[in-house]
Short mmCIF file of C-alpha atoms and ligand atoms in Angstrom, two decimals:
data_model
loop_
_atom_site.label_atom_id
_atom_site.label_comp_id
_atom_site.label_asym_id
_atom_site.label_seq_id
_atom_site.Cartn_x
_atom_site.Cartn_y
_atom_site.Cartn_z
CA MET A 277 -0.81 -14.53 43.71
CA VAL A 278 -4.30 -13.99 43.62
CA SER A 279 -6.60 -12.08 45.83
CA VAL A 280 -9.24 -13.82 47.48
CA THR A 281 -12.87 -12.54 47.24
CA ASP A 282 -14.09 -11.65 50.84
CA GLN A 283 -17.86 -12.07 49.56
CA SER A 284 -19.47 -14.13 52.15
CA VAL A 285 -19.94 -17.69 51.26
CA SER A 286 -20.94 -20.43 53.90
CA ARG A 287 -17.83 -21.93 55.02
CA THR A 288 -16.90 -25.53 53.56
CA SER A 289 -14.16 -26.64 55.48
CA LEU A 290 -12.66 -29.89 54.79
CA TRP A 291 -12.36 -31.08 58.38
CA GLY A 292 -14.68 -29.57 60.91
CA GLY A 293 -16.34 -32.68 61.93
CA ARG A 294 -14.69 -33.64 65.64
CA PHE A 295 -14.32 -29.65 66.40
CA ALA A 296 -16.23 -27.69 68.62
CA GLY A 297 -15.81 -24.53 67.32
CA GLY A 298 -14.19 -22.52 64.30
CA PRO A 299 -10.37 -22.07 63.81
CA ALA A 300 -8.85 -19.30 65.55
CA GLU A 301 -8.16 -16.37 63.28
CA ALA A 302 -4.69 -16.26 64.35
CA LEU A 303 -4.58 -20.03 63.28
CA ALA A 304 -6.55 -19.58 59.72
CA ARG A 305 -4.30 -16.87 58.65
CA LEU A 306 -1.12 -18.89 59.28
CA SER A 307 -2.77 -22.12 57.66
CA VAL A 308 -4.36 -20.49 54.88
CA SER A 309 -2.28 -21.10 51.19
CA VAL A 310 -4.93 -20.81 48.90
CA GLN A 311 -3.54 -17.36 47.75
CA PHE A 312 -0.47 -19.01 46.93
CA ASP A 313 -2.10 -22.66 45.72
CA TRP A 314 -4.54 -21.38 43.02
CA ARG A 315 -2.71 -21.33 40.19
CA LEU A 316 -2.86 -25.60 41.21
CA ALA A 317 -6.53 -25.35 40.44
CA PRO A 318 -6.19 -26.78 36.73
CA TYR A 319 -4.46 -29.65 37.68
CA ASP A 320 -6.44 -30.23 40.58
CA LEU A 321 -9.70 -30.13 38.46
CA ALA A 322 -7.61 -32.65 35.66
CA ALA A 323 -7.15 -35.22 38.66
CA SER A 324 -10.54 -34.57 39.81
CA ARG A 325 -11.83 -35.56 36.25
CA ALA A 326 -9.51 -38.93 36.75
CA HIS A 327 -10.44 -39.66 40.04
CA ALA A 328 -14.39 -39.51 39.07
CA ARG A 329 -13.72 -42.10 36.30
CA VAL A 330 -11.96 -44.50 38.67
CA LEU A 331 -14.55 -44.32 41.25
CA ALA A 332 -16.98 -44.80 38.25
CA TYR A 333 -15.15 -48.21 36.96
CA ALA A 334 -15.33 -49.05 40.70
CA GLY A 335 -18.93 -49.27 40.96
CA LEU A 336 -19.27 -45.96 43.59
CA LEU A 337 -20.26 -43.55 41.03
CA ASP A 338 -23.26 -44.74 38.58
CA ALA A 339 -23.00 -43.75 34.64
CA GLU A 340 -25.78 -40.69 35.40
CA GLU A 341 -23.36 -39.34 38.61
CA LEU A 342 -20.26 -39.69 36.70
CA GLY A 343 -21.70 -37.27 33.65
CA GLN A 344 -22.68 -34.86 35.81
CA MET A 345 -19.59 -34.92 37.98
CA LEU A 346 -17.62 -34.32 34.86
CA ALA A 347 -20.01 -31.61 33.42
CA ALA A 348 -19.77 -29.87 36.94
CA LEU A 349 -15.81 -30.09 37.09
CA ASP A 350 -16.02 -28.55 33.13
CA ASP A 351 -18.48 -26.09 34.34
CA LEU A 352 -16.13 -25.04 37.51
CA GLU A 353 -13.03 -25.17 35.10
CA ALA A 354 -14.50 -22.57 32.85
CA ALA A 355 -16.02 -20.60 36.01
CA CYS A 356 -12.14 -20.81 37.26
CA ALA A 357 -10.39 -19.71 33.78
CA SER A 358 -13.20 -17.05 33.49
CA GLY A 359 -12.63 -15.79 37.07
CA SER A 360 -16.52 -15.81 37.95
CA PHE A 361 -15.21 -18.64 40.50
CA ARG A 362 -12.59 -17.18 42.80
CA PRO A 363 -11.30 -18.92 46.16
CA THR A 364 -12.76 -16.72 49.58
CA VAL A 365 -10.91 -15.79 52.70
CA GLU A 366 -12.83 -18.92 53.66
CA ASP A 367 -11.18 -21.28 51.57
CA GLU A 368 -8.05 -23.10 52.99
CA ASP A 369 -6.39 -24.39 50.17
CA VAL A 370 -7.04 -24.92 46.13
CA HIS A 371 -8.66 -28.34 47.03
CA THR A 372 -10.81 -26.25 49.66
CA ALA A 373 -12.05 -24.03 47.05
CA LEU A 374 -12.86 -26.35 44.51
CA GLU A 375 -14.59 -28.97 46.68
CA ARG A 376 -16.95 -25.84 47.17
CA GLY A 377 -17.59 -24.92 43.80
CA LEU A 378 -18.28 -28.72 43.26
CA LEU A 379 -20.95 -28.43 46.01
CA GLU A 380 -22.19 -25.43 44.78
CA ARG A 381 -23.12 -27.01 41.55
CA LEU A 382 -23.76 -30.38 42.10
CA GLY A 383 -25.29 -30.11 45.92
CA THR A 384 -24.84 -33.67 48.08
CA LEU A 385 -23.16 -35.24 44.48
CA GLY A 386 -20.21 -33.29 45.32
CA GLY A 387 -19.28 -34.61 48.29
CA LYS A 388 -18.69 -38.38 46.49
CA LEU A 389 -15.29 -37.04 44.98
CA ARG A 390 -13.51 -37.02 47.94
CA ALA A 391 -13.98 -40.85 49.03
CA GLY A 392 -10.64 -42.70 48.03
CA ARG A 393 -8.30 -39.48 48.01
CA SER A 394 -6.88 -36.99 50.73
CA ARG A 395 -5.06 -33.47 50.14
CA ASN A 396 -1.92 -35.20 50.78
CA ASP A 397 -2.03 -37.33 47.73
CA GLN A 398 -4.10 -34.69 45.74
CA VAL A 399 -1.54 -31.74 46.56
CA ALA A 400 1.48 -34.20 45.50
CA THR A 401 -0.08 -35.07 42.18
CA ASP A 402 -1.36 -31.34 41.66
CA LEU A 403 2.56 -30.06 42.29
CA ARG A 404 3.85 -32.78 39.59
CA LEU A 405 1.60 -31.89 37.03
CA TYR A 406 1.90 -28.00 37.31
CA LEU A 407 6.26 -28.78 37.36
CA ARG A 408 5.76 -31.10 34.57
CA ASP A 409 3.71 -28.71 32.37
CA HIS A 410 5.60 -25.78 33.62
CA ALA A 411 9.17 -27.29 32.91
CA ARG A 412 8.53 -27.67 29.26
CA GLY A 413 7.86 -24.04 29.30
CA VAL A 414 10.90 -22.90 30.73
CA ALA A 415 12.58 -25.44 28.63
CA ALA A 416 11.37 -23.50 25.59
CA ARG A 417 12.46 -20.15 26.96
CA LEU A 418 16.09 -21.53 27.47
CA VAL A 419 15.82 -22.66 24.10
CA GLU A 420 15.17 -19.29 22.64
CA LEU A 421 17.79 -18.14 24.56
CA ALA A 422 20.34 -20.90 23.69
CA ASP A 423 18.94 -20.03 19.74
CA ALA A 424 20.10 -16.45 20.13
CA LEU A 425 23.78 -17.22 21.56
CA VAL A 426 23.72 -19.43 18.59
CA GLU A 427 22.81 -16.68 15.92
CA GLN A 428 25.22 -14.09 17.39
CA ALA A 429 27.58 -17.02 17.33
CA ALA A 430 27.40 -17.56 13.97
CA GLN A 431 28.37 -14.45 13.14
CA HIS A 432 31.85 -14.69 14.87
CA VAL A 433 33.11 -18.03 14.23
CA SER A 434 36.42 -16.14 12.86
CA THR A 435 35.93 -13.25 14.86
CA PRO A 436 39.19 -13.33 17.38
CA ALA A 437 38.91 -12.45 21.48
CA PRO A 438 41.28 -12.53 23.66
CA GLY A 439 40.40 -15.39 25.86
CA MET A 440 41.00 -15.26 29.67
CA THR A 441 41.42 -16.84 32.92
CA HIS A 442 41.75 -15.46 36.12
CA VAL A 443 40.27 -12.11 34.01
CA GLN A 444 43.96 -12.15 32.52
CA HIS A 445 44.26 -12.36 29.07
CA ALA A 446 45.03 -16.17 28.29
CA GLN A 447 44.95 -16.93 24.67
CA PRO A 448 43.26 -16.12 21.64
CA VAL A 449 40.05 -17.70 20.89
CA SER A 450 37.23 -17.09 18.69
CA PHE A 451 34.43 -15.10 20.12
CA GLY A 452 31.86 -17.70 18.69
CA HIS A 453 33.20 -20.23 20.61
CA TRP A 454 32.53 -18.00 23.74
CA LEU A 455 29.28 -17.35 23.22
CA LEU A 456 28.85 -21.34 22.53
CA ALA A 457 30.65 -21.57 25.25
CA HIS A 458 27.52 -20.39 27.32
CA VAL A 459 24.99 -22.71 24.84
CA GLN A 460 26.89 -25.74 26.31
CA PRO A 461 25.25 -25.20 29.91
CA LEU A 462 21.97 -24.50 28.72
CA LEU A 463 21.89 -27.77 26.86
CA ARG A 464 22.73 -29.71 30.19
CA ASP A 465 20.24 -27.59 31.74
CA LEU A 466 17.77 -28.79 29.26
CA ASP A 467 18.81 -32.38 29.12
CA ARG A 468 18.19 -31.91 33.64
CA LEU A 469 15.26 -31.27 32.98
CA ARG A 470 13.78 -33.85 31.08
CA ASP A 471 15.72 -36.10 32.85
CA TRP A 472 13.52 -34.88 35.89
CA ASP A 473 10.59 -35.16 34.32
CA LYS A 474 11.44 -39.19 33.83
CA ARG A 475 11.21 -39.25 37.85
CA THR A 476 8.74 -36.99 38.40
CA ALA A 477 5.86 -38.82 35.96
CA ILE A 478 4.71 -40.87 39.03
CA SER A 479 1.58 -40.38 40.16
CA PRO A 480 0.89 -39.96 44.13
CA LEU A 481 -3.21 -40.49 43.24
CA GLY A 482 -4.51 -43.82 45.05
CA ALA A 483 -1.82 -43.03 48.33
CA GLY A 484 -4.99 -41.22 49.87
CA ALA A 485 -3.73 -39.84 53.32
CA LEU A 486 -0.28 -42.28 53.37
CA ALA A 487 -2.24 -46.08 53.68
CA GLY A 488 -3.48 -46.51 49.75
CA SER A 489 -7.35 -47.20 50.02
CA SER A 490 -9.89 -49.82 51.17
CA LEU A 491 -12.01 -48.97 47.88
CA PRO A 492 -11.23 -50.83 44.91
CA LEU A 493 -9.67 -47.88 42.61
CA ASP A 494 -7.01 -48.78 40.26
CA PRO A 495 -4.04 -46.18 40.77
CA VAL A 496 -2.38 -47.03 37.62
CA VAL A 497 -5.54 -46.40 35.55
CA VAL A 498 -5.70 -42.86 37.39
CA ALA A 499 -1.69 -42.08 36.50
CA LYS A 500 -2.53 -43.34 32.95
CA GLU A 501 -4.83 -40.60 32.60
CA LEU A 502 -3.15 -37.93 34.28
CA GLY A 503 0.02 -38.38 31.88
CA PHE A 504 1.79 -40.24 34.33
CA THR A 505 3.87 -43.47 33.37
CA THR A 506 2.84 -45.32 36.28
CA SER A 507 1.30 -44.73 40.13
CA ALA A 508 3.87 -45.05 43.21
CA ALA A 509 5.45 -48.04 44.78
CA ASN A 510 4.74 -46.88 48.16
CA SER A 511 2.07 -45.27 49.48
CA MET A 512 3.91 -43.59 52.04
CA ASP A 513 6.41 -42.61 50.20
CA ALA A 514 3.98 -41.34 47.62
CA VAL A 515 2.80 -38.21 50.35
CA ALA A 516 6.30 -38.03 51.79
CA ASP A 517 8.41 -37.57 48.59
CA ARG A 518 9.63 -33.60 47.52
CA ASP A 519 12.32 -34.92 45.75
CA PHE A 520 11.07 -33.94 42.77
CA ALA A 521 10.64 -30.14 43.91
CA ALA A 522 13.97 -30.27 45.56
CA GLU A 523 15.34 -31.61 42.15
CA PHE A 524 13.29 -29.14 40.02
CA LEU A 525 14.80 -26.72 42.29
CA PHE A 526 18.74 -27.59 41.72
CA VAL A 527 18.14 -27.97 37.78
CA THR A 528 16.86 -24.09 38.35
CA ALA A 529 19.31 -23.15 40.61
CA LEU A 530 21.95 -24.34 38.38
CA ALA A 531 20.22 -22.65 35.18
CA GLY A 532 20.30 -19.43 37.18
CA VAL A 533 23.95 -19.41 38.18
CA HIS A 534 24.00 -20.02 34.44
CA LEU A 535 22.49 -16.96 33.45
CA SER A 536 24.35 -15.19 36.06
CA ARG A 537 27.65 -16.58 34.77
CA LEU A 538 26.46 -14.96 31.17
CA GLY A 539 24.86 -11.80 32.59
CA GLU A 540 28.33 -10.76 34.40
CA GLU A 541 30.25 -11.39 31.27
CA VAL A 542 27.26 -8.92 29.52
CA VAL A 543 28.08 -6.44 31.78
CA MET A 544 31.78 -6.38 31.64
CA TRP A 545 31.76 -6.57 27.72
CA THR A 546 29.18 -3.69 27.81
CA SER A 547 31.81 -1.52 30.30
CA GLN A 548 33.64 1.39 28.87
CA GLU A 549 36.86 -0.57 29.65
CA PHE A 550 35.92 -3.26 27.45
CA GLY A 551 33.56 -1.76 24.66
CA TRP A 552 33.13 -5.28 22.79
CA VAL A 553 29.21 -4.81 23.11
CA GLU A 554 26.59 -2.36 22.35
CA LEU A 555 23.19 -3.31 23.53
CA ASP A 556 20.00 -2.30 21.88
CA ASP A 557 18.58 0.74 23.73
CA ALA A 558 15.02 -1.42 23.74
CA PHE A 559 17.50 -4.04 26.20
CA ALA A 560 19.37 -1.41 28.15
CA THR A 561 18.25 1.17 30.79
CA GLY A 562 19.26 4.84 31.45
CA SER A 563 20.09 6.48 34.62
CA SER A 564 17.75 9.57 36.39
CA ILE A 565 20.65 11.76 36.65
CA MET A 566 23.64 10.73 34.29
CA PRO A 567 21.87 11.21 30.84
CA GLN A 568 24.50 9.47 29.04
CA LYS A 569 24.39 6.28 30.87
CA LYS A 570 23.60 3.46 29.07
CA ASN A 571 23.15 0.43 31.95
CA ALA A 572 23.15 -3.68 31.03
CA ASP A 573 20.19 -3.85 33.82
CA ILE A 574 18.71 -7.26 32.22
CA ALA A 575 22.37 -8.69 32.85
CA GLU A 576 22.62 -7.56 36.47
CA LEU A 577 19.29 -8.85 37.04
CA ALA A 578 20.33 -12.03 35.69
CA ARG A 579 22.87 -12.35 38.02
CA GLY A 580 20.91 -10.62 41.07
CA LYS A 581 18.14 -13.47 40.43
CA SER A 582 20.25 -16.32 40.78
CA GLY A 583 20.04 -15.67 44.47
CA ARG A 584 16.58 -16.35 44.73
CA LEU A 585 17.04 -18.90 42.71
CA ILE A 586 19.39 -20.88 44.86
CA GLY A 587 17.39 -19.92 47.82
CA GLY A 588 14.64 -21.91 46.52
CA LEU A 589 16.60 -24.60 47.00
CA VAL A 590 18.23 -24.17 50.13
CA THR A 591 14.42 -23.43 51.63
CA VAL A 592 13.10 -26.73 50.40
CA LEU A 593 15.92 -28.59 51.50
CA THR A 594 15.97 -27.30 55.08
CA MET A 595 12.32 -27.61 55.06
CA LEU A 596 12.35 -31.30 54.24
CA LYS A 597 15.54 -32.46 56.09
CA GLY A 598 14.28 -33.36 59.70
CA LEU A 599 10.73 -34.32 58.48
CA PRO A 600 9.40 -37.52 59.80
CA LEU A 601 7.38 -39.81 57.23
CA THR A 602 4.38 -39.24 56.23
CA TYR A 603 3.08 -35.98 55.18
CA ASP A 604 3.56 -32.97 57.57
CA ARG A 605 2.12 -29.46 57.08
CA ASP A 606 6.30 -27.98 56.98
CA MET A 607 5.53 -29.51 53.13
CA GLN A 608 3.12 -26.88 52.31
CA GLU A 609 6.33 -24.43 52.38
CA ASP A 610 7.40 -26.03 48.93
CA LYS A 611 5.37 -24.50 46.80
CA GLU A 612 6.09 -21.17 46.87
CA PRO A 613 9.86 -21.58 46.14
CA VAL A 614 8.93 -23.57 43.19
CA PHE A 615 6.70 -21.13 41.70
CA ASP A 616 8.63 -18.41 42.34
CA ALA A 617 11.41 -20.34 40.19
CA VAL A 618 8.87 -20.85 37.24
CA ASP A 619 8.18 -17.27 37.34
CA THR A 620 11.71 -15.76 37.67
CA LEU A 621 12.58 -17.77 34.74
CA GLU A 622 9.86 -17.07 32.65
CA LEU A 623 10.10 -13.37 33.38
CA LEU A 624 14.10 -13.27 33.04
CA LEU A 625 14.70 -15.87 30.24
CA PRO A 626 12.75 -13.70 27.46
CA ALA A 627 14.54 -10.73 28.17
CA LEU A 628 18.16 -12.29 28.26
CA ALA A 629 17.33 -13.59 24.73
CA GLY A 630 16.38 -10.49 23.23
CA MET A 631 19.02 -8.86 25.12
CA ILE A 632 21.76 -10.86 23.37
CA SER A 633 19.96 -11.16 19.84
CA THR A 634 19.70 -7.54 19.39
CA MET A 635 23.14 -6.73 20.81
CA THR A 636 25.96 -5.56 18.42
CA VAL A 637 29.16 -7.33 18.79
CA ARG A 638 32.07 -4.74 18.31
CA ALA A 639 34.63 -7.08 16.07
CA ASP A 640 36.92 -4.65 15.30
CA ARG A 641 37.62 -3.96 18.90
CA LEU A 642 37.79 -7.65 19.94
CA ALA A 643 39.93 -8.70 17.31
CA ALA A 644 42.38 -5.62 18.44
CA ALA A 645 42.44 -6.96 22.28
CA ALA A 646 43.00 -10.74 20.79
CA PRO A 647 46.96 -10.20 20.85
CA VAL A 648 47.13 -7.63 23.96
CA GLY A 649 48.98 -9.43 26.96
CA PHE A 650 51.05 -11.80 24.99
CA THR A 651 48.13 -14.05 24.48
CA LEU A 652 50.44 -15.20 21.68
CA ALA A 653 53.08 -16.68 24.22
CA THR A 654 51.95 -20.28 24.20
CA GLU A 655 52.46 -20.21 20.41
CA VAL A 656 56.12 -19.79 20.56
CA ALA A 657 56.61 -22.30 23.23
CA ASP A 658 54.39 -24.76 21.30
CA TRP A 659 56.67 -23.71 18.19
CA LEU A 660 59.51 -24.76 20.07
CA VAL A 661 58.06 -28.11 21.01
CA ARG A 662 57.83 -29.09 17.65
CA LYS A 663 61.43 -28.06 16.66
CA HIS A 664 61.74 -31.01 19.61
CA VAL A 665 62.84 -28.28 22.63
CA PRO A 666 61.19 -30.05 26.05
CA PHE A 667 58.35 -27.82 26.85
CA ARG A 668 59.91 -26.79 30.40
CA ASP A 669 62.86 -25.15 28.39
CA ALA A 670 60.14 -23.95 26.29
CA HIS A 671 58.18 -22.35 29.00
CA GLU A 672 61.47 -20.59 30.12
CA ILE A 673 62.53 -19.15 26.61
CA THR A 674 59.17 -17.98 25.62
CA GLY A 675 59.02 -16.15 29.52
CA LYS A 676 62.31 -14.36 28.70
CA LEU A 677 61.33 -13.38 25.48
CA VAL A 678 57.77 -11.57 27.05
CA SER A 679 59.91 -9.85 29.97
CA LEU A 680 62.39 -8.14 27.07
CA CYS A 681 59.18 -7.25 25.76
CA GLU A 682 57.83 -5.93 28.65
CA ALA A 683 61.31 -3.68 29.35
CA ARG A 684 60.84 -2.54 25.93
CA ASP A 685 56.99 -2.02 26.07
CA CYS A 686 56.58 -3.58 22.96
CA ALA A 687 54.61 -6.82 21.15
CA LEU A 688 56.11 -10.21 20.92
CA ASP A 689 56.23 -9.49 16.78
CA GLU A 690 57.95 -6.25 17.12
CA LEU A 691 61.01 -8.15 18.49
CA SER A 692 63.78 -7.68 16.05
CA ASP A 693 65.72 -11.10 14.75
CA ASP A 694 68.51 -9.98 16.70
CA ASP A 695 66.61 -10.00 19.89
CA LEU A 696 65.15 -12.89 19.46
CA GLN A 697 68.36 -15.09 18.86
CA LYS A 698 69.82 -12.96 21.65
CA VAL A 699 67.36 -14.57 23.37
CA SER A 700 67.99 -18.12 22.30
CA PRO A 701 69.91 -19.49 19.36
CA LEU A 702 66.91 -21.50 18.72
CA LEU A 703 64.24 -18.72 18.24
CA THR A 704 64.80 -18.54 14.17
CA PRO A 705 63.03 -15.56 12.31
CA GLU A 706 60.49 -18.73 11.35
CA VAL A 707 59.05 -18.36 14.80
CA ARG A 708 57.17 -15.22 13.19
CA GLN A 709 54.74 -17.64 11.40
CA VAL A 710 53.05 -18.53 14.56
CA LEU A 711 52.91 -14.82 16.31
CA THR A 712 49.73 -13.98 14.37
CA VAL A 713 46.39 -14.43 15.87
CA GLU A 714 44.45 -15.92 12.69
CA SER A 715 47.54 -18.20 12.74
CA ALA A 716 46.91 -19.45 16.58
CA LEU A 717 43.32 -19.64 15.83
CA ALA A 718 43.66 -21.44 12.39
CA SER A 719 46.30 -23.99 14.24
CA ARG A 720 43.43 -25.29 16.40
CA THR A 721 41.96 -28.62 14.46
CA THR A 722 40.92 -30.60 17.33
CA PRO A 723 37.55 -31.45 18.31
CA GLY A 724 36.38 -28.67 20.56
CA SER A 725 38.55 -26.69 20.22
CA THR A 726 38.40 -22.74 19.04
CA GLY A 727 39.70 -22.95 15.58
CA PRO A 728 37.37 -22.40 12.48
CA GLY A 729 36.83 -25.57 11.75
CA PRO A 730 36.01 -27.22 14.82
CA VAL A 731 33.64 -24.31 15.90
CA ALA A 732 32.11 -24.34 12.69
CA ASP A 733 31.44 -28.29 13.36
CA GLN A 734 30.41 -27.18 16.92
CA LEU A 735 27.88 -24.84 15.73
CA ALA A 736 26.03 -26.97 13.37
CA SER A 737 26.16 -29.67 15.95
CA VAL A 738 24.31 -27.16 18.79
CA GLN A 739 21.79 -26.39 15.71
CA ASP A 740 21.11 -29.88 15.62
CA LYS A 741 20.65 -30.77 19.15
CA LEU A 742 18.36 -27.18 19.72
CA GLU A 743 16.23 -28.83 16.69
CA THR A 744 15.54 -32.13 18.77
CA TRP A 745 14.55 -30.12 21.28
CA ARG A 746 11.47 -27.80 19.99
CA GLU A 747 8.90 -31.37 20.31
CA TRP A 748 9.67 -32.05 23.71
CA THR A 749 9.16 -28.44 25.04
CA ALA A 750 5.97 -28.08 22.80
CA GLN A 751 3.96 -30.96 25.09
CA ARG A 752 1.38 -29.42 27.48
CA VAL A 753 0.70 -31.95 30.26
CA VAL A 754 -2.74 -30.37 31.01
CA PRO A 755 -4.71 -33.49 30.70
CA ARG A 756 -8.26 -33.08 29.39
N1 LIG B 1002 -2.31 -27.45 51.55
C1 LIG B 1002 -1.49 -28.10 51.85
C2 LIG B 1002 -0.43 -28.68 50.94
O1 LIG B 1002 -0.10 -27.65 50.37
C3 LIG B 1002 -2.40 -29.50 51.64
C4 LIG B 1002 -2.38 -30.59 52.59
C5 LIG B 1002 -2.98 -30.45 53.56
N2 LIG B 1002 -3.11 -31.59 53.77
C6 LIG B 1002 -3.27 -31.90 55.46
N3 LIG B 1002 -3.55 -33.25 55.87
N4 LIG B 1002 -3.60 -30.87 56.30
O2 LIG B 1002 0.58 -29.01 51.74
#
């Protein structure tokens, strides 16, 4: 949020003509959005440059006026960037502030730019430009986190771990496979962002307040100048539509949920009970009273911040659901949730990436835990199936084996040949071959499974996919 300067500047409201007096203080305070929409300024200025050019194509600005207009917009942009031009308490929103800046530079010529456009099509355009630009930044941070997970996964393709369902030891898996299971959702988040971007690349400019313009301004030309694919098909929809904000918030909320699930696992892995992972000192926190403590606060904040990301989506959907067409002032409430989603992810993702890339994985402890809890029981059942025992019976026999182990407080491979025979004559000593974690993992050779071969293939394919993202994430949508 910007702080607004209180230097007194003559009031440059965009709408006072028909009103007898100025707005009540309480209205002005409720109505003002410049403290949060000021970050749209570079996008509003870009849209203004494109609009000035179409005014000139339409003969509504002569060449000299266009030159002065563009120079003033450039000067204003530089002043905004340096901070020498700031919004004041008198400016209702970013559009008001920037028109004041233009009038200060151009006098009456500055008043010509508003022809054929309205804040309704402007604000929808600015927000689309802002989000298209920042979606690429968020995507870049997602790729960095995925890179960090992939780097760790590459070290642990053959590190066994006790894979879980219901937080109970289930079957041995490769810890690399486990880490890559957190990369796959991030790849889907990236896909969703790029797919969202296609639908968002439609320019509302030219819709005016809601009905289009009587002036001969070509919306497709403006759209192309601003990096959009084309202009909106319906001027009413152009100013009423906030699908792009809601959909962006869905993508960021779901990404938040993915980060939260990763965070939750890191919290567990770093606990005394698991002891699978140790965080680097730079990415852990201490306690003000307990000198021994080392806490996974980044992982907890990942879990905690998913709440505000989900909340943003709910805010915007709820705000939109009863709105009659076209623009309603309720829609001013679309901005803070999307800005907060961008800020939250830009803050969180680098911290998570740093935490993951610097953590130490205790492969010895993972390997020791992998067979605990009879995680090889399914191997016995599958071995019986290969001996043509129906799985139903194989499951039963193996269950008996487990219950014998529980009674004896021993592991499956600690039973004697005699014990095996007593449970079932089908259980010949040969079954011992499948009673190792290594053989369990090595037997998983189908695509997508947790054996060393398929995990190596998955790793290579994920690395290839991440490479293809670098170009898109490097694009900038700040048109000049
Ligand atoms: N600050 C407003 C918003 O964010 C800009 C559009 C205002 N339009 C209007 N007709 N009052 O939605």
